[in-house]
Coordinates of C-alpha atoms in Angstrom, one line a residue:
X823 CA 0.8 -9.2 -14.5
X824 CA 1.6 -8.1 -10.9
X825 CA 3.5 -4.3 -10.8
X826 CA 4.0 -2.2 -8.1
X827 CA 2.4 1.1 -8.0
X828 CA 5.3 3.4 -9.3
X829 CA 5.4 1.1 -12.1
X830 CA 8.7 -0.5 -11.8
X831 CA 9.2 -4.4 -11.5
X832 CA 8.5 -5.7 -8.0
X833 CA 10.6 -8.5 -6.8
X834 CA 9.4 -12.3 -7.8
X835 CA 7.8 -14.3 -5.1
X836 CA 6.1 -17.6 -4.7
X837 CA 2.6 -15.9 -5.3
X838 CA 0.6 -12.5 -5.7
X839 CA -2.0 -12.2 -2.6
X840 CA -4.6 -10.2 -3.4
X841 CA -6.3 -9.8 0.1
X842 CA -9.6 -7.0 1.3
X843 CA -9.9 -9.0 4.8
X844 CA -12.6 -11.3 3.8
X845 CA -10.8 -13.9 1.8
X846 CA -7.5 -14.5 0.2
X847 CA -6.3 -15.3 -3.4
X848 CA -3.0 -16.3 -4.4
X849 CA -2.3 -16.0 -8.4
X850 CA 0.4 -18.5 -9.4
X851 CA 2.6 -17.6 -12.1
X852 CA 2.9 -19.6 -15.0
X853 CA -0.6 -21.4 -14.7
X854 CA -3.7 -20.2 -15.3
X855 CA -6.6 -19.2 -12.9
X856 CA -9.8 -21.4 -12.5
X857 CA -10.9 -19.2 -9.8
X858 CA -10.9 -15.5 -11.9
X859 CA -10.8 -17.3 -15.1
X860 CA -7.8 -15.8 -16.9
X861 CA -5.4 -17.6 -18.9
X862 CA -2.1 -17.1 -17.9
X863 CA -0.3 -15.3 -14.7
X864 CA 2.8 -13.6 -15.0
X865 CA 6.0 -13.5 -13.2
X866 CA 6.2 -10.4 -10.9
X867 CA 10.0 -10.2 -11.5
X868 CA 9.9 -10.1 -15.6
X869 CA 10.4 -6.8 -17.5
X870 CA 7.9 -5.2 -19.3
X871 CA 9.2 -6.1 -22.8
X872 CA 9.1 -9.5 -21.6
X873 CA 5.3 -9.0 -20.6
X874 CA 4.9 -8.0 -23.6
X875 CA 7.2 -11.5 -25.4
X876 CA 4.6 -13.8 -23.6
X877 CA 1.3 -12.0 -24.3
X878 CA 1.3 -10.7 -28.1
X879 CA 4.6 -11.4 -28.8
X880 CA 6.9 -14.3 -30.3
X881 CA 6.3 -16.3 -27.2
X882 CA 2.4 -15.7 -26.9
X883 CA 1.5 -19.8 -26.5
X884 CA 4.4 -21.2 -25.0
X885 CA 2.1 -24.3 -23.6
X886 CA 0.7 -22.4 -20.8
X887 CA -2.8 -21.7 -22.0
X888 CA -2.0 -18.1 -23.7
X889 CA -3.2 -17.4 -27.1
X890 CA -1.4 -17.2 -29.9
X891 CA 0.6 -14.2 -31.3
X892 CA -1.7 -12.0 -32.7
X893 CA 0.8 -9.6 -34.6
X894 CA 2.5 -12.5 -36.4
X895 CA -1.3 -13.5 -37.4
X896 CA -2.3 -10.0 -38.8
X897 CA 0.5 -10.2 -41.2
X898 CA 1.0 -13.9 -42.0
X899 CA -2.7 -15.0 -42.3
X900 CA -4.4 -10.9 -42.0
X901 CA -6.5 -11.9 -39.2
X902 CA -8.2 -8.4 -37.6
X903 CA -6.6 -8.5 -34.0
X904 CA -7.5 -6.6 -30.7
X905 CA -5.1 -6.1 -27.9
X906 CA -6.6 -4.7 -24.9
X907 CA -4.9 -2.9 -22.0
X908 CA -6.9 -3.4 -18.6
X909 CA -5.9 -1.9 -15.3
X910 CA -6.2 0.5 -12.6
X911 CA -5.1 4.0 -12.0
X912 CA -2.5 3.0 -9.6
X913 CA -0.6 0.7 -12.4
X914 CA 0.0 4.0 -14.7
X915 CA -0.7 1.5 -17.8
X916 CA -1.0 4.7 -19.5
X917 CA 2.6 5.1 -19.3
X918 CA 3.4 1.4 -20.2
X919 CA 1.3 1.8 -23.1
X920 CA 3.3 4.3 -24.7
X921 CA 6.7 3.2 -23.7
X922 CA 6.6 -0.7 -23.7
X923 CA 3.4 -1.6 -25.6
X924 CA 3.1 0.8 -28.7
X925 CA 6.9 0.7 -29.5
X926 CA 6.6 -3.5 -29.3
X927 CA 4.1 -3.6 -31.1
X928 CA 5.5 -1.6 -33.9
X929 CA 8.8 -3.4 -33.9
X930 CA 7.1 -6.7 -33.7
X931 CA 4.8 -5.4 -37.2
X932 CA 7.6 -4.2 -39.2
X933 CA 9.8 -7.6 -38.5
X934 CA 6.9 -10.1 -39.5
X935 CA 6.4 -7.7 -42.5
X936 CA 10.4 -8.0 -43.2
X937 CA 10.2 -11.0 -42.8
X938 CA 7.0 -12.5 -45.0
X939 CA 8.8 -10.0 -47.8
X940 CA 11.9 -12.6 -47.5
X941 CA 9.8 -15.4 -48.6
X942 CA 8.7 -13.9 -52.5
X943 CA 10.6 -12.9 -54.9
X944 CA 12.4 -9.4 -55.6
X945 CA 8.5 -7.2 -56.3
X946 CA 6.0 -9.9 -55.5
X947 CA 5.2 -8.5 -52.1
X948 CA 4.2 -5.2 -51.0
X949 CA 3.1 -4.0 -47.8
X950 CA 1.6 -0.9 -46.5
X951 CA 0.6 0.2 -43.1
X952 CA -1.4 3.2 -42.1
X953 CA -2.1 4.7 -38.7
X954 CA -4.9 6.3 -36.9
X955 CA -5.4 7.1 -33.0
X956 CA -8.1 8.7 -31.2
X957 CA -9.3 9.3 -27.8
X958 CA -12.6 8.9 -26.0
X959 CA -13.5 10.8 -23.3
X960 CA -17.0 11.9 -21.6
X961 CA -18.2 10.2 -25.2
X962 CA -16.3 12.9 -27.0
X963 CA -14.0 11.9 -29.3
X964 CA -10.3 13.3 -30.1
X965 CA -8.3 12.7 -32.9
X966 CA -4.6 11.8 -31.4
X967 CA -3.0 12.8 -34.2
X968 CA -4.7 16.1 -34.7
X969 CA -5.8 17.2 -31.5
X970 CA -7.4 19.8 -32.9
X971 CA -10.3 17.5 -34.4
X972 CA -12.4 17.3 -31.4
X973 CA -16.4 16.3 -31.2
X974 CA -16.0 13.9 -34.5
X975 CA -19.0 11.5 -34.9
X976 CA -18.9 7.5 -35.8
X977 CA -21.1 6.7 -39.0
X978 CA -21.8 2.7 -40.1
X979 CA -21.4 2.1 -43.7
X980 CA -22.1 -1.2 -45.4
X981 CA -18.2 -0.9 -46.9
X982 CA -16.1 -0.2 -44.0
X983 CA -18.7 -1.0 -41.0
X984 CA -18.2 1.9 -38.2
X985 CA -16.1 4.5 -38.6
X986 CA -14.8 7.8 -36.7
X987 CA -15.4 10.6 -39.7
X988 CA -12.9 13.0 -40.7
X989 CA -10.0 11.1 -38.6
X990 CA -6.6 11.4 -39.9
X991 CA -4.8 8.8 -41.0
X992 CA -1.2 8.6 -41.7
X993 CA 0.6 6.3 -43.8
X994 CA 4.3 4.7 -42.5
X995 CA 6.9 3.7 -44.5
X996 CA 9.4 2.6 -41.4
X997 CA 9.4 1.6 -37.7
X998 CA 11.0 4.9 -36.6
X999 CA 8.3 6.7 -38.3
X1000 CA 5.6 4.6 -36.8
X1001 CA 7.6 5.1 -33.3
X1002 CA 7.8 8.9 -33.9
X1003 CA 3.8 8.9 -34.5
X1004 CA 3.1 6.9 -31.8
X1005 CA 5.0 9.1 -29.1
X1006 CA 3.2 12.1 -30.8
X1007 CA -0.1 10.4 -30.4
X1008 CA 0.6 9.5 -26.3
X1009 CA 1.8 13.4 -26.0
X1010 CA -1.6 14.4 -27.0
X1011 CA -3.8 12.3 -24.7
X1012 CA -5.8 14.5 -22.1
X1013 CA -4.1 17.5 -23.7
X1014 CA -7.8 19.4 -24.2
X1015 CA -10.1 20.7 -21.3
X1016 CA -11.1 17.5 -19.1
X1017 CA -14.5 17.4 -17.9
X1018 CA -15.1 18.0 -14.5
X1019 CA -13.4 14.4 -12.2
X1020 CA -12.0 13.7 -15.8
X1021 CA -8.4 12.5 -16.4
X1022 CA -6.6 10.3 -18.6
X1023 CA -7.2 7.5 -16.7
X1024 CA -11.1 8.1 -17.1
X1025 CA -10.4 7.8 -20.6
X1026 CA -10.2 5.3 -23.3
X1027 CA -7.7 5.3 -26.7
X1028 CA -7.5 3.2 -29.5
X1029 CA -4.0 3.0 -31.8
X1030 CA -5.1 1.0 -35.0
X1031 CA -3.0 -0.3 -37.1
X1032 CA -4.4 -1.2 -40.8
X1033 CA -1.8 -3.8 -42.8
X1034 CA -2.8 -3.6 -46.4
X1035 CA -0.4 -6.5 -48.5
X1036 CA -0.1 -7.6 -51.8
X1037 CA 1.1 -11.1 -53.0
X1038 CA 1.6 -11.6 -56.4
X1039 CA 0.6 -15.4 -58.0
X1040 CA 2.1 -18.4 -57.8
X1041 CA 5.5 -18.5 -60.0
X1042 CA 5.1 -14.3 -61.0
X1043 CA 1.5 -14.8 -62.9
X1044 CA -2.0 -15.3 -62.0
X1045 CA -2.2 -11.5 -61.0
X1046 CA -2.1 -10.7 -57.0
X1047 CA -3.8 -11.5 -54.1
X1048 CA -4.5 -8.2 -51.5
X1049 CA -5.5 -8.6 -47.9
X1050 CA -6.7 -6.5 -45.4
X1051 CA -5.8 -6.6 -41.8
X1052 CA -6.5 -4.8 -39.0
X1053 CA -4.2 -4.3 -35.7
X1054 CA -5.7 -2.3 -32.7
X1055 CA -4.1 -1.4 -29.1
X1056 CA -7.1 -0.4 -26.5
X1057 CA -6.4 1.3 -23.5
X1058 CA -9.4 0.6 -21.5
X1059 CA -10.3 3.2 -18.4
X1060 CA -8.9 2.5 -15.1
X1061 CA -10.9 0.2 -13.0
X1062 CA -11.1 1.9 -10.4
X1063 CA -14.8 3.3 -10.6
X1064 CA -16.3 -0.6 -10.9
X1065 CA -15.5 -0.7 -6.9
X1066 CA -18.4 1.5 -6.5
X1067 CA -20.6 0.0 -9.6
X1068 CA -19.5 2.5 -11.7
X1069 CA -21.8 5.2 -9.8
X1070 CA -21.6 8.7 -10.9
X1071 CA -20.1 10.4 -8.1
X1072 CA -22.3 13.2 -7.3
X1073 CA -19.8 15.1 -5.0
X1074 CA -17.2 15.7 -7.4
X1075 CA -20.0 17.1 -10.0
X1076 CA -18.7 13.9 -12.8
X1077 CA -20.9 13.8 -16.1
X1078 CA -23.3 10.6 -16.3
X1079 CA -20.9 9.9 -19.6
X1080 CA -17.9 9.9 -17.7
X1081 CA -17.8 6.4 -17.3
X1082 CA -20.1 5.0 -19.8
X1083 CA -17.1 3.2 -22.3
X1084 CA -15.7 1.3 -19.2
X1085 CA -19.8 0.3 -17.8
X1086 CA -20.9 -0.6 -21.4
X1087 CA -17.5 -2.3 -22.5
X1088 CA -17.8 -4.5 -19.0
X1089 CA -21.5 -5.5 -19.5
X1090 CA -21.0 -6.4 -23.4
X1091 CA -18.0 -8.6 -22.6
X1092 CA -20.0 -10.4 -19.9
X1093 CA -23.0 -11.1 -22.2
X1094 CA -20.4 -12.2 -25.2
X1095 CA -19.9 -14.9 -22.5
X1096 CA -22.8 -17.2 -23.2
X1097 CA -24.6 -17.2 -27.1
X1098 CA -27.5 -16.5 -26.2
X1099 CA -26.9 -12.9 -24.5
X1100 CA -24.7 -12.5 -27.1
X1101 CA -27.3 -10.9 -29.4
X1102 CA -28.5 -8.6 -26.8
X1103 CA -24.9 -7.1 -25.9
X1104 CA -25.6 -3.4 -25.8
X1105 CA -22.9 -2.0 -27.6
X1106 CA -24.4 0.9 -29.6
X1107 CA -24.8 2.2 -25.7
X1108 CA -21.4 3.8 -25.8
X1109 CA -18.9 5.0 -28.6
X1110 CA -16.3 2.3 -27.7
X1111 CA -17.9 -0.8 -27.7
X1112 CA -20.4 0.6 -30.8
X1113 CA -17.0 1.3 -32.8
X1114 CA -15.7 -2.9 -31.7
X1115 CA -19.1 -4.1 -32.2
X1116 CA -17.5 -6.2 -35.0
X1117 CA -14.6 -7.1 -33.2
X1118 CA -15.4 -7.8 -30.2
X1119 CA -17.4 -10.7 -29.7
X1120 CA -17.1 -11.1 -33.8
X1121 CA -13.9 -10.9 -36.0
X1122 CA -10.8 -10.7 -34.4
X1123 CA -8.4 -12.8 -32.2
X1124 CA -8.7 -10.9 -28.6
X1125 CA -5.7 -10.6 -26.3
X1126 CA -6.1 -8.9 -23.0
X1127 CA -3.4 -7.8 -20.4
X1128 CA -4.3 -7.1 -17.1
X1129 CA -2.2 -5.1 -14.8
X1130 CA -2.8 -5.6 -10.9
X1131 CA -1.0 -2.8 -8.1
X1132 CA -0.3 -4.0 -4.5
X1133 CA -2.7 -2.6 -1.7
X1134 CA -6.1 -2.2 -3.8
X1135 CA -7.5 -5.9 -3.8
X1136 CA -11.2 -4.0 -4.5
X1137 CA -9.8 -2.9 -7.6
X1138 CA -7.6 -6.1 -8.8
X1139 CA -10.9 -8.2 -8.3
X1140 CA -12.7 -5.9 -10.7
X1141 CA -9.8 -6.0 -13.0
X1142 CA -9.5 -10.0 -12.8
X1143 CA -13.6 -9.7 -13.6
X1144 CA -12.9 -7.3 -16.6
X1145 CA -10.2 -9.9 -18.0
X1146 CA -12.3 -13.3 -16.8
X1147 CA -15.0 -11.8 -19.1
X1148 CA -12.9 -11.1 -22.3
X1149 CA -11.2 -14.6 -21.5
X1150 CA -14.4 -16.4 -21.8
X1151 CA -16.5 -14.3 -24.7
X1152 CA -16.9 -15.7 -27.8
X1153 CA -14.9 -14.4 -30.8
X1154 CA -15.1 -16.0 -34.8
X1155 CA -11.8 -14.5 -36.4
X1156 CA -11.5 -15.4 -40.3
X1157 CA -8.1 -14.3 -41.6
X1158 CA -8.0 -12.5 -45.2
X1159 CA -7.1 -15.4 -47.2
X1160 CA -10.1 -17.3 -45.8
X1161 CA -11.9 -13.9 -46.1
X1162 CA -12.9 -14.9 -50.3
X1163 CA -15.6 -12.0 -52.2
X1164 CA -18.2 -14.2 -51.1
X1165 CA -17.7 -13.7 -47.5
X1166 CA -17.1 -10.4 -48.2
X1167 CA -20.3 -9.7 -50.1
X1168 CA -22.5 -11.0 -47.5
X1169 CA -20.6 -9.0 -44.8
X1170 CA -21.4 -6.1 -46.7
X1171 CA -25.4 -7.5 -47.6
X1172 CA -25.9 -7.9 -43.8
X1173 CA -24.6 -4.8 -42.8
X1174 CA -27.3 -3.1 -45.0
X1175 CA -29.5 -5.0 -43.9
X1176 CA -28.8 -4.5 -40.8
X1177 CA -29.0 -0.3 -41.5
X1178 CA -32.1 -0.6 -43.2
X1179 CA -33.8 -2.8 -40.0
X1180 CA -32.4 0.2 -37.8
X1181 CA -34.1 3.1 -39.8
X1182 CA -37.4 0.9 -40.0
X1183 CA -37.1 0.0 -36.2
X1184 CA -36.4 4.5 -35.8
X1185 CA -39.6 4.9 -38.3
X1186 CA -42.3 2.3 -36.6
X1187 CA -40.7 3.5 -33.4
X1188 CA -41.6 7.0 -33.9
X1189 CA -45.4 5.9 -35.6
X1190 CA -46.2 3.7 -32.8
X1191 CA -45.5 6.8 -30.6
X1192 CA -47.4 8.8 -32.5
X1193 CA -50.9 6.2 -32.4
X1194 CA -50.5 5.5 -28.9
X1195 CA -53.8 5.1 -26.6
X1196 CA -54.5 7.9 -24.4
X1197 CA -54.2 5.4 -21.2
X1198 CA -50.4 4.2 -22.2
X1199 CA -49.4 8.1 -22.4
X1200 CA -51.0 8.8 -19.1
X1201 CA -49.1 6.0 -17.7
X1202 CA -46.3 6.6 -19.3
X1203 CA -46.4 10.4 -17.6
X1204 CA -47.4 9.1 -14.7
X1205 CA -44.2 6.8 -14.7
X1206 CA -42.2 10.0 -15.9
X1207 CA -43.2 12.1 -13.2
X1208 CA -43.0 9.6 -10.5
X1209 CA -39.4 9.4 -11.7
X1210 CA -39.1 13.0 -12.0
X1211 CA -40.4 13.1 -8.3
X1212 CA -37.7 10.1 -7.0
X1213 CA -35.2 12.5 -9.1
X1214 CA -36.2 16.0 -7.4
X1215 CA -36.5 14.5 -4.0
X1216 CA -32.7 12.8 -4.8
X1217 CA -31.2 16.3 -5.8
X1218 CA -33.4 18.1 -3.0
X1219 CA -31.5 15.7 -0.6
X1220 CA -28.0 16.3 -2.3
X1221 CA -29.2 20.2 -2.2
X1222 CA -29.6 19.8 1.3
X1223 CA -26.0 18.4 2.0
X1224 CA -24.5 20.8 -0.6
X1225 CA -26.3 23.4 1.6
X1226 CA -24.5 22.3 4.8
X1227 CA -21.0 21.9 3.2
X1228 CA -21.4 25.2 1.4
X1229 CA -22.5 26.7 5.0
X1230 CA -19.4 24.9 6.7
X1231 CA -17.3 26.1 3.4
X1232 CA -18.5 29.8 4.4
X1233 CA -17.9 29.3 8.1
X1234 CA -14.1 28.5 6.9
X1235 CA -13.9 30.9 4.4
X1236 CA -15.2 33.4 7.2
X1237 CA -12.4 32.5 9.6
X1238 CA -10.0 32.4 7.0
X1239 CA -10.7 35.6 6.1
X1240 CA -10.7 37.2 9.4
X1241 CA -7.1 35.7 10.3
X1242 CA -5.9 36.7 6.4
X1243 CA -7.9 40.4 7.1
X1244 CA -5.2 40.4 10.7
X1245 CA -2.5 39.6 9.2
X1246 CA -3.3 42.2 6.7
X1247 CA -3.5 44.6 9.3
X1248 CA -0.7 43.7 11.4
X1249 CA 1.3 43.6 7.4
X1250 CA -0.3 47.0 7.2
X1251 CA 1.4 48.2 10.7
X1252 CA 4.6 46.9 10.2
X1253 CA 4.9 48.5 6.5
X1254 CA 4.2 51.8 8.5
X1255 CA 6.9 51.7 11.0
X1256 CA 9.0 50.3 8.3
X1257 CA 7.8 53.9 6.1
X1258 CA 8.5 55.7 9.5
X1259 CA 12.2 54.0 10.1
X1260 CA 13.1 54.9 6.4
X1261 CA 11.8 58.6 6.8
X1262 CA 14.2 58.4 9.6
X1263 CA 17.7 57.0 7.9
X1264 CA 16.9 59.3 5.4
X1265 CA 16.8 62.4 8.0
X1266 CA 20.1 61.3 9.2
X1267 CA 21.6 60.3 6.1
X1268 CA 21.0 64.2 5.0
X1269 CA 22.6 65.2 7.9
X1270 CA 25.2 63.2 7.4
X1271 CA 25.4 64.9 4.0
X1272 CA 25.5 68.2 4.8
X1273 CA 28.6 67.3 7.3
X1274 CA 30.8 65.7 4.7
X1275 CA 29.6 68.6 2.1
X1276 CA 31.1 71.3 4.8
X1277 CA 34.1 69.1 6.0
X1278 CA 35.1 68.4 1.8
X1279 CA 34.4 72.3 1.7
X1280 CA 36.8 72.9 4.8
X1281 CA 39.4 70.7 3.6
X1282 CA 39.6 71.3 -0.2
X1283 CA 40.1 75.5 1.5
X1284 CA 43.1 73.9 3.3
X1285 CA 44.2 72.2 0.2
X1286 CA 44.4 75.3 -1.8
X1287 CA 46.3 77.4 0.9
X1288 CA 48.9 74.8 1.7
X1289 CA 49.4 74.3 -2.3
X1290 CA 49.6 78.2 -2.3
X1291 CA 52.1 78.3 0.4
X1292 CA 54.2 75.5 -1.4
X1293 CA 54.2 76.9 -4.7
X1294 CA 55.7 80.2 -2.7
X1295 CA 58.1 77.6 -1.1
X1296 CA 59.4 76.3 -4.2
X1297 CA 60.1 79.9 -5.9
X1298 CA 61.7 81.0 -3.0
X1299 CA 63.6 77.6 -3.5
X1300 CA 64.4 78.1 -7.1
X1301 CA 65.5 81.7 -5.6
X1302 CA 68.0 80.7 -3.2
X1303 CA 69.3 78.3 -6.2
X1304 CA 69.8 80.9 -8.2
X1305 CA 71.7 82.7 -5.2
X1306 CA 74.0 79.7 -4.3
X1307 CA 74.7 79.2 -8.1
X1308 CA 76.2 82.8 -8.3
X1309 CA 78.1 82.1 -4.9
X1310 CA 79.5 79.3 -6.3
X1311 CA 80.7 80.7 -9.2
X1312 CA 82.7 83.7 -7.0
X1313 CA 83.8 81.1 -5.4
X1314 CA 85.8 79.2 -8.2
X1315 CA 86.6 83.0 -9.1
X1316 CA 88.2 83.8 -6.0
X1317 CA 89.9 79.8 -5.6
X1318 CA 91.5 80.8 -9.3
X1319 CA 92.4 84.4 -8.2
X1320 CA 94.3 82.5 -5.7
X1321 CA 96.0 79.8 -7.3
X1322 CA 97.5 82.9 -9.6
X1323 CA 98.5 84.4 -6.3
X1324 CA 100.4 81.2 -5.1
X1325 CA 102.0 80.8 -8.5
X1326 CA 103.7 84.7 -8.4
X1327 CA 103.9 84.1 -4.5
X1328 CA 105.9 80.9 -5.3
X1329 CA 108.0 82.9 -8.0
X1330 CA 108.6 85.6 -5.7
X1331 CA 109.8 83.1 -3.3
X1332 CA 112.3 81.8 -6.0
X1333 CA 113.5 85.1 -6.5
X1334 CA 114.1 85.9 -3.0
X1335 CA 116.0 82.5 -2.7
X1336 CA 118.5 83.6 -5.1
X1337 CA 118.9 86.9 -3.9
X1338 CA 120.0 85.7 -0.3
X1339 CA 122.2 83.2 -2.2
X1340 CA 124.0 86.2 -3.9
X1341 CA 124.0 88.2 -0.6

């Protein structure tokens, strides 16, 4: 499946070129690939959950050389499947992981599980899935559900094969719980101290999904059948450090583990490829492919998706060789109702066996060490310190480069410090005039100050004598009221004196009328 590098849907075309100037490589979709050896090429222009339809989902198949839907097979038939996530860091398949794959994958689990309980009757079916995660990185592992359980160990018992000890495990009774968990799980990735050139794409997870299911007999009797099933989702490190052989990179100071799940996991699937290498697969060389050993190359039905980015063909060839190998390694699945007590017996006989031929191989190993000829030990220290030699001449070589860039790191640090010790000083010199220029507007703000104190002093003086002279004004005022009041009352005096002295005037008049009248 082709994606662009932000991880949205590129537009369709009539091919994906992958190109590195040498030779060219058109992947056509729908068909498969003779050339990398995969079995089916997706559209560039389909959505994720649609990715996700023709690889593990309801139309897995679909005549085009895919296999078959392993979800629908872990319930149905409880056949142990392994879905595996390949791509490099470009693709951010992280990020598809936990919002395409993980919630498909529960959605798709739930349904077939609703659906098989359609076919009994009302009690004869029960079904119960429980969830784990964990995270591998630098060969330490994390438990994804409870980050806090960090450094757990794996431990091979002839019941449950190998297991991660003390990992918790939670049981769902519903897709949104499952979703909920699953979210969780993704949020906690790369959430501890990384090792140094660590990130999450260095890292690998596993979601697993166990489907424990009950039938009950034909027609209500016969007692029950229970199956077993497991369902795993494997992000698989980014791809990226196969361009380079998977070398440790010396320069960025990475851990010789760093890479040792995504080195081991390539060179097991390659030797699944043919029977015969088969039995020398090394998978008890790293924790991821020792905790697949019966899975991959063994039982389960294997589906791998490979994502490919635009303008890294280095990197998409090394992805097309992780997928050719998975596509072509050998893989017996036996669902859980071909799974009789039988086959389960002698699973568990071998896998003692198999325990006890390790501690004998540990115990003659350590005796034969311990009876060796003095000639093989000499030889054997003469290997070692020739080795030793190769190794000290190797880091006296990278001491000698690390020498010149720590000189040229010094010669920068030295001229950075000189123009940051300048600056300093010329920071230093301006904060001093900038004292100097405050000292000064406080001078004349004080100044200033003092003024207005003696001008408000001046003026509230004024105030007070030209509120003295008006109170003066106004009782001289109320004075002269007083005055013009009495004035006016001698006045109305005097204006009714004389209207009494018209009235006898006017009766004297009278009287001297009538006396000329008689004279």
């Amino acid at each position: 499946r082709i994606i662009s590098p932000a991880g949205s849907t590129a537009q369709q075309q009539q091919g994906d070129i992958i190109s590195d100037g040498n030779s060219i490589t058109v992947l056509e979709a729908g068909q498969p690939s003779s050339r990398h050896e995969v079995a089916q090429v997706l559209e560039r222009g389909i959505s994720d959950e649609d990715a996700c339809e023709f690889t593990f989902g309801s139309q897995a198949g679909a005549g085009m050389g895919a296999s078959l839907n392993p979800i629908a097979a872990s319930v149905s038939d409880a056949v142990t499947a392994v879905i595996f996530i390949v791509g490099s860091k470009e693709t951010k398949k992280w990020q598809f992981i936990k919002r395409t794959v993980l919630p498909f994958v529960a959605n798709e689990l739930f349904s077939h599980i609703a659906e098989k309980d359609q076919q009994f009757d009302t009690g004869a079916y029960k079904a119960q899935v429980n969830l784990s995660a964990f995270e591998l990185q630098d060969e330490i592992v994390t438990d994804l559900l409870r980050p806090v359980n960090r450094g757990l160990s794996m431990a091979v018992t002839a019941e449950d094969g190998v297991t991660v000890q003390g990992l918790q495990t939670e049981t769902i009774n519903n897709e949104m719980d499952l979703r909920r968990l699953l979210i969780d799980a993704c949020d906690n990735r790369a959430s501890h101290t990384l090792p140094p050139g660590g990130s999450i794409d260095t890292a690998s997870a596993i979601f697993e999904f166990n489907v424990y299911q009950s039938e009950a007999g034909a027609g209500g009797g016969g007692g029950s059948r229970e199956y077993h099933s497991r369902l795993l989702v494997v992000d698989i490190p980014s791809t990226n450090p196969l361009v380079n052989g998977g070398a440790v990179d010396v320069r960025q100071l990475e851990g010789p583990n760093l890479h040792k799940s995504l080195l081991t996991f390539l060179d097991v699937a390659k030797k699944l490829n043919t029977p015969a290498r088969a039995a020398v697969a090394p998978y008890r060389s790293a924790k991821l492919t020792h905790y697949l050993s019966e899975l991959l190359g063994g039982n389960s039905i294997v589906v791998a998706l490979g994502l490919l980015a635009h303008g890294e063909p280095r990197v998409s060839r090394q992805t097309l060789a992780v997928i050719g190998a998975l596509n072509n390694a050998l893989h017996y699945p036996i669902g859980g109702k071909e799974l009789t007590d039988v086959l389960q017996g002698l699973l568990g006989k071998y896998r003692s066996m198999l325990m006890q031929l390790q501690d004998e191989l540990l115990s003659r190993s350590a005796a034969s060490h311990d009876s060796a000829s003095y000639e093989m030990t000499l030889e054997k220290q003469l290997l070692q310190l020739q080795r030793d030699v190769a190794d000290g001449l190797k880091e006296k070589n990278g001491a000698m480069e690390d020498r010149e860039r720590v000189y040229e790191m010094a010669e920068l640090l030295k001229a950075k410090f000189t123009t940051l010790m300048g600056e300093k000083i010329q920071q230093s010199q301006e904060l001093a005039q900038s004292k100097e220029d405050n000292v000064l507007v406080a001078k004349s703000l004080m100044d200033k100050n003092l003024e207005f104190s003696a001008f408000r002093e001046k003026t509230e003086k004024d105030i007070f004598e030209l509120t003295s002279q008006l109170m003066a004004a106004r009782s001289h005022a109320s004075d002269l009221d007083s005055t013009i009041e009495q004035l006016n009352k001698k006045i109305e005096d005097l204006d009714a004196q004389m209207v009494a002295k018209e009235s006898d005037m006017d009766v004297l008049r009278k009287e001297i009328a009538s006396l000329n009248t008689q004279l």
